[in-house]
Short mmCIF file of C-alpha atoms in Angstrom, two decimals:
data_model
loop_
_atom_site.label_atom_id
_atom_site.label_comp_id
_atom_site.label_asym_id
_atom_site.label_seq_id
_atom_site.Cartn_x
_atom_site.Cartn_y
_atom_site.Cartn_z
CA MET A 397 -42.14 -14.70 -18.77
CA ALA A 398 -39.93 -16.49 -16.52
CA SER A 399 -36.74 -14.80 -14.90
CA TRP A 400 -35.98 -17.58 -12.24
CA VAL A 401 -34.85 -21.16 -12.36
CA LEU A 402 -36.06 -23.85 -9.89
CA LYS A 403 -33.48 -26.59 -9.38
CA GLU A 404 -34.80 -30.01 -8.58
CA TRP A 405 -33.45 -33.67 -8.80
CA GLN A 406 -33.31 -34.72 -12.72
CA VAL A 407 -36.00 -37.44 -11.85
CA ALA A 408 -38.57 -35.16 -10.49
CA ILE A 409 -38.23 -32.75 -13.34
CA ALA A 410 -38.66 -35.65 -15.93
CA ALA A 411 -41.65 -36.82 -14.00
CA LEU A 412 -43.04 -33.36 -13.99
CA LEU A 413 -42.51 -32.88 -17.67
CA GLN A 414 -44.15 -36.36 -18.34
CA GLY A 415 -47.21 -35.60 -16.51
CA ASP A 416 -46.44 -38.27 -13.85
CA THR A 417 -46.32 -35.84 -10.76
CA ILE A 418 -47.32 -32.29 -10.00
CA LEU A 419 -46.09 -32.32 -6.64
CA LEU A 420 -42.53 -31.08 -5.15
CA LEU A 421 -41.37 -30.98 -1.75
CA ARG A 422 -38.90 -28.33 -0.64
CA LYS A 423 -36.99 -27.48 2.64
CA GLY A 424 -34.33 -25.36 1.00
CA GLY A 425 -30.58 -25.59 0.24
CA ILE A 426 -27.78 -24.79 2.39
CA ARG A 427 -26.92 -21.74 0.35
CA GLU A 428 -30.61 -20.34 0.49
CA ALA A 429 -31.02 -16.96 2.31
CA LYS A 430 -31.08 -17.90 5.94
CA GLY A 431 -30.75 -21.50 4.98
CA GLN A 432 -34.60 -21.84 4.48
CA PHE A 433 -36.87 -22.11 1.38
CA SER A 434 -39.07 -19.45 0.24
CA LEU A 435 -41.05 -18.91 -3.01
CA ALA A 436 -39.03 -16.71 -5.15
CA ALA A 437 -41.49 -16.78 -8.15
CA ARG A 438 -44.27 -18.50 -9.74
CA GLU A 439 -43.23 -19.01 -13.35
CA VAL A 440 -40.03 -20.88 -13.34
CA LEU A 441 -37.66 -22.51 -15.55
CA LEU A 442 -37.11 -26.19 -14.58
CA LEU A 443 -33.38 -27.08 -14.10
CA ALA A 444 -32.81 -30.83 -13.78
CA THR A 445 -29.73 -31.40 -11.54
CA LEU A 446 -27.89 -34.54 -10.42
CA GLU A 447 -27.06 -32.80 -7.09
CA HIS A 448 -28.14 -34.88 -4.06
CA GLN A 449 -30.10 -37.19 -6.34
CA LYS A 450 -30.10 -40.74 -4.92
CA LEU A 451 -31.77 -43.70 -6.45
CA ALA A 452 -32.39 -45.11 -2.97
CA LEU A 453 -34.76 -42.12 -2.06
CA LEU A 454 -36.94 -42.64 -5.23
CA LYS A 455 -39.88 -44.93 -5.44
CA ASP A 456 -39.23 -47.89 -7.71
CA GLU A 457 -41.48 -46.78 -10.56
CA PHE A 458 -39.41 -43.54 -11.03
CA ARG A 459 -36.04 -44.95 -11.09
CA SER A 460 -35.98 -45.81 -14.57
CA LEU A 461 -36.28 -41.99 -15.22
CA ALA A 462 -32.87 -41.40 -13.78
CA ASN A 463 -30.15 -40.17 -15.97
CA SER A 464 -26.71 -40.24 -14.81
CA GLU A 465 -25.11 -38.00 -17.22
CA GLN A 466 -25.73 -34.05 -16.90
CA PRO A 467 -26.70 -32.84 -20.45
CA ASP A 468 -25.22 -29.63 -19.97
CA GLN A 469 -22.26 -28.20 -21.65
CA PRO A 470 -19.58 -26.43 -19.61
CA ASP A 471 -20.78 -23.03 -20.73
CA GLN A 472 -24.44 -23.53 -21.07
CA VAL A 473 -27.50 -24.84 -19.19
CA ARG A 474 -30.14 -26.87 -20.85
CA PHE A 475 -33.92 -26.57 -20.01
CA GLU A 476 -36.49 -29.04 -21.32
CA GLY A 477 -39.45 -27.17 -19.68
CA TRP A 478 -40.94 -24.55 -17.33
CA ALA A 479 -43.89 -24.70 -14.81
CA THR A 480 -46.28 -22.25 -13.01
CA ILE A 481 -46.37 -22.99 -9.37
CA THR A 482 -50.28 -22.87 -8.88
CA HIS A 483 -50.23 -23.82 -5.15
CA ALA A 484 -47.61 -23.91 -2.04
CA PHE A 485 -48.26 -25.10 1.40
CA LEU A 486 -46.18 -25.23 4.61
CA LEU A 487 -46.06 -28.73 6.10
CA GLN A 488 -45.19 -29.04 9.72
CA ALA A 489 -45.60 -32.53 10.46
CA GLU A 490 -45.17 -36.22 9.27
CA THR A 491 -49.18 -36.51 9.43
CA GLU A 492 -49.50 -33.81 6.98
CA VAL A 493 -46.95 -35.31 4.59
CA ALA A 494 -47.80 -38.98 4.73
CA PRO A 495 -50.93 -38.73 2.77
CA LEU A 496 -49.17 -37.09 -0.13
CA LEU A 497 -46.73 -40.12 -0.69
CA PRO A 498 -48.84 -41.55 -3.46
CA TYR A 499 -48.35 -38.37 -5.38
CA LEU A 500 -44.62 -38.10 -5.04
CA VAL A 501 -41.65 -39.46 -6.94
CA TRP A 502 -39.77 -39.98 -3.48
CA ASN A 503 -40.26 -42.70 -1.17
CA GLU A 504 -41.00 -42.98 2.52
CA GLN A 505 -37.16 -42.78 3.54
CA PHE A 506 -36.90 -39.48 1.67
CA VAL A 507 -39.93 -37.85 3.52
CA ALA A 508 -38.56 -38.96 6.77
CA GLU A 509 -35.06 -37.47 5.91
CA ARG A 510 -36.62 -34.15 4.79
CA LEU A 511 -38.62 -34.03 7.95
CA SER A 512 -35.72 -34.82 10.27
CA TRP A 513 -33.13 -32.39 8.62
CA GLN A 514 -33.42 -29.13 10.64
CA PRO A 515 -36.84 -30.14 12.05
CA ASP A 516 -37.61 -26.67 13.21
CA ARG A 517 -38.07 -25.70 9.68
CA PRO A 518 -41.07 -26.35 7.80
CA LEU A 519 -41.38 -28.43 4.47
CA TYR A 520 -43.06 -26.87 1.57
CA ALA A 521 -45.56 -28.79 -0.85
CA LEU A 522 -45.57 -27.06 -4.30
CA LEU A 523 -48.08 -27.93 -7.07
CA LEU A 524 -46.76 -27.31 -10.52
CA ARG A 525 -48.46 -27.12 -13.95
CA ALA A 526 -45.49 -27.96 -16.14
CA TYR A 527 -44.93 -27.40 -19.75
CA ARG A 528 -42.38 -29.03 -22.21
CA PHE A 529 -40.48 -26.66 -24.55
CA GLU A 530 -40.70 -27.70 -28.31
CA SER A 531 -36.80 -27.71 -28.39
CA PRO A 532 -34.52 -27.39 -25.36
CA LEU A 533 -33.75 -23.98 -24.25
CA LEU A 534 -29.91 -23.27 -23.62
CA LEU A 535 -28.68 -20.37 -21.54
CA PRO A 536 -25.21 -19.30 -20.49
CA ARG A 537 -23.95 -20.83 -17.35
CA HIS A 538 -22.87 -18.54 -14.53
CA LYS A 539 -21.80 -19.30 -10.95
CA GLY A 540 -25.26 -18.90 -9.49
CA TYR A 541 -26.11 -22.25 -11.00
CA SER A 542 -23.78 -24.12 -8.76
CA GLY A 543 -24.24 -25.20 -5.12
CA CYS A 544 -26.93 -26.25 -2.83
CA ARG A 545 -29.83 -23.80 -3.51
CA SER A 546 -33.32 -24.00 -4.94
CA TRP A 547 -33.38 -20.68 -7.04
CA VAL A 548 -31.25 -19.02 -9.68
CA ASP A 549 -32.05 -15.49 -10.80
CA ILE A 550 -31.18 -15.58 -14.61
CA GLY A 551 -31.14 -11.79 -14.77
CA ARG A 552 -33.46 -11.47 -17.62
CA GLU A 553 -36.80 -12.63 -18.58
CA ILE A 554 -37.60 -15.46 -20.90
CA GLU A 555 -40.57 -15.81 -22.71
CA VAL A 556 -42.50 -19.09 -22.25
CA ASP A 557 -45.69 -20.55 -23.70
CA ASP A 558 -48.17 -23.05 -22.76
CA GLN A 559 -48.59 -24.92 -26.04
CA ALA A 560 -47.19 -28.15 -24.67
CA PRO A 561 -48.75 -28.94 -21.16
CA ALA A 562 -47.54 -32.16 -19.50
CA LEU A 563 -51.06 -32.67 -18.60
CA SER A 564 -54.56 -31.52 -19.95
CA GLU A 565 -56.16 -28.74 -17.92
CA ALA A 566 -58.70 -31.42 -16.68
CA ASP A 567 -56.09 -33.93 -15.72
CA TYR A 568 -54.06 -31.25 -13.94
CA GLN A 569 -57.32 -30.08 -11.92
CA ASN A 570 -58.21 -33.74 -11.03
CA GLN A 571 -54.72 -34.19 -9.51
CA VAL A 572 -54.72 -30.91 -7.79
CA GLU A 573 -58.11 -31.59 -6.33
CA ALA A 574 -57.01 -35.17 -5.02
CA ILE A 575 -53.86 -33.54 -3.45
CA LEU A 576 -55.83 -30.66 -1.84
CA ALA A 577 -58.21 -33.19 -0.35
CA ASN A 578 -55.13 -34.82 1.41
CA LEU A 579 -54.08 -31.29 2.89
CA PRO A 580 -56.77 -30.12 4.96
CA ALA A 581 -54.64 -28.93 7.69
CA ALA A 582 -51.85 -27.33 5.64
CA THR A 583 -51.09 -23.79 5.75
CA PRO A 584 -51.42 -22.21 2.03
CA ILE A 585 -48.66 -19.57 1.19
CA LEU A 586 -50.30 -18.78 -2.11
CA PRO A 587 -53.50 -17.34 -2.82
CA GLU A 588 -55.71 -19.64 -4.74
#
């Protein structure tokens, strides 16, 4: 069951749902509590947004996933999938983030900008096991979806299933192990 929405760049959501990545970096939106990211839930609906998405901050191989049109209706929000956040880590320094570049949809400029924006605040690395819905889920839009925030509480629980994973269990675990091997000094914030 999912009762929270995680908002992220449309390209990052597309890559998650295609199995092209399992890693997101978050620092939090301006409208976050205390302006800082926190983990609101582990099972989340994935909301693709064009808010803040910039092609120049994506790796070349992911730019083709960019869609310039928001598929939502004015009174509805569309979800193509959901995810379980299996791991989360605090990253404090560029030396912790640099080894993760091969696993990201974003380029070095994005990472540098994230680290330099409010440098006293940590960057969070999230590993997500993504699943596609058989057909898109449409929910009523409310004002909570607007603005620079990571999380939206939808006010009810949505039943989700794991019938259409973006990656097989073995492929997901292989990626997790490869990423964890590059995070020896990172601070985990979820129990494994």
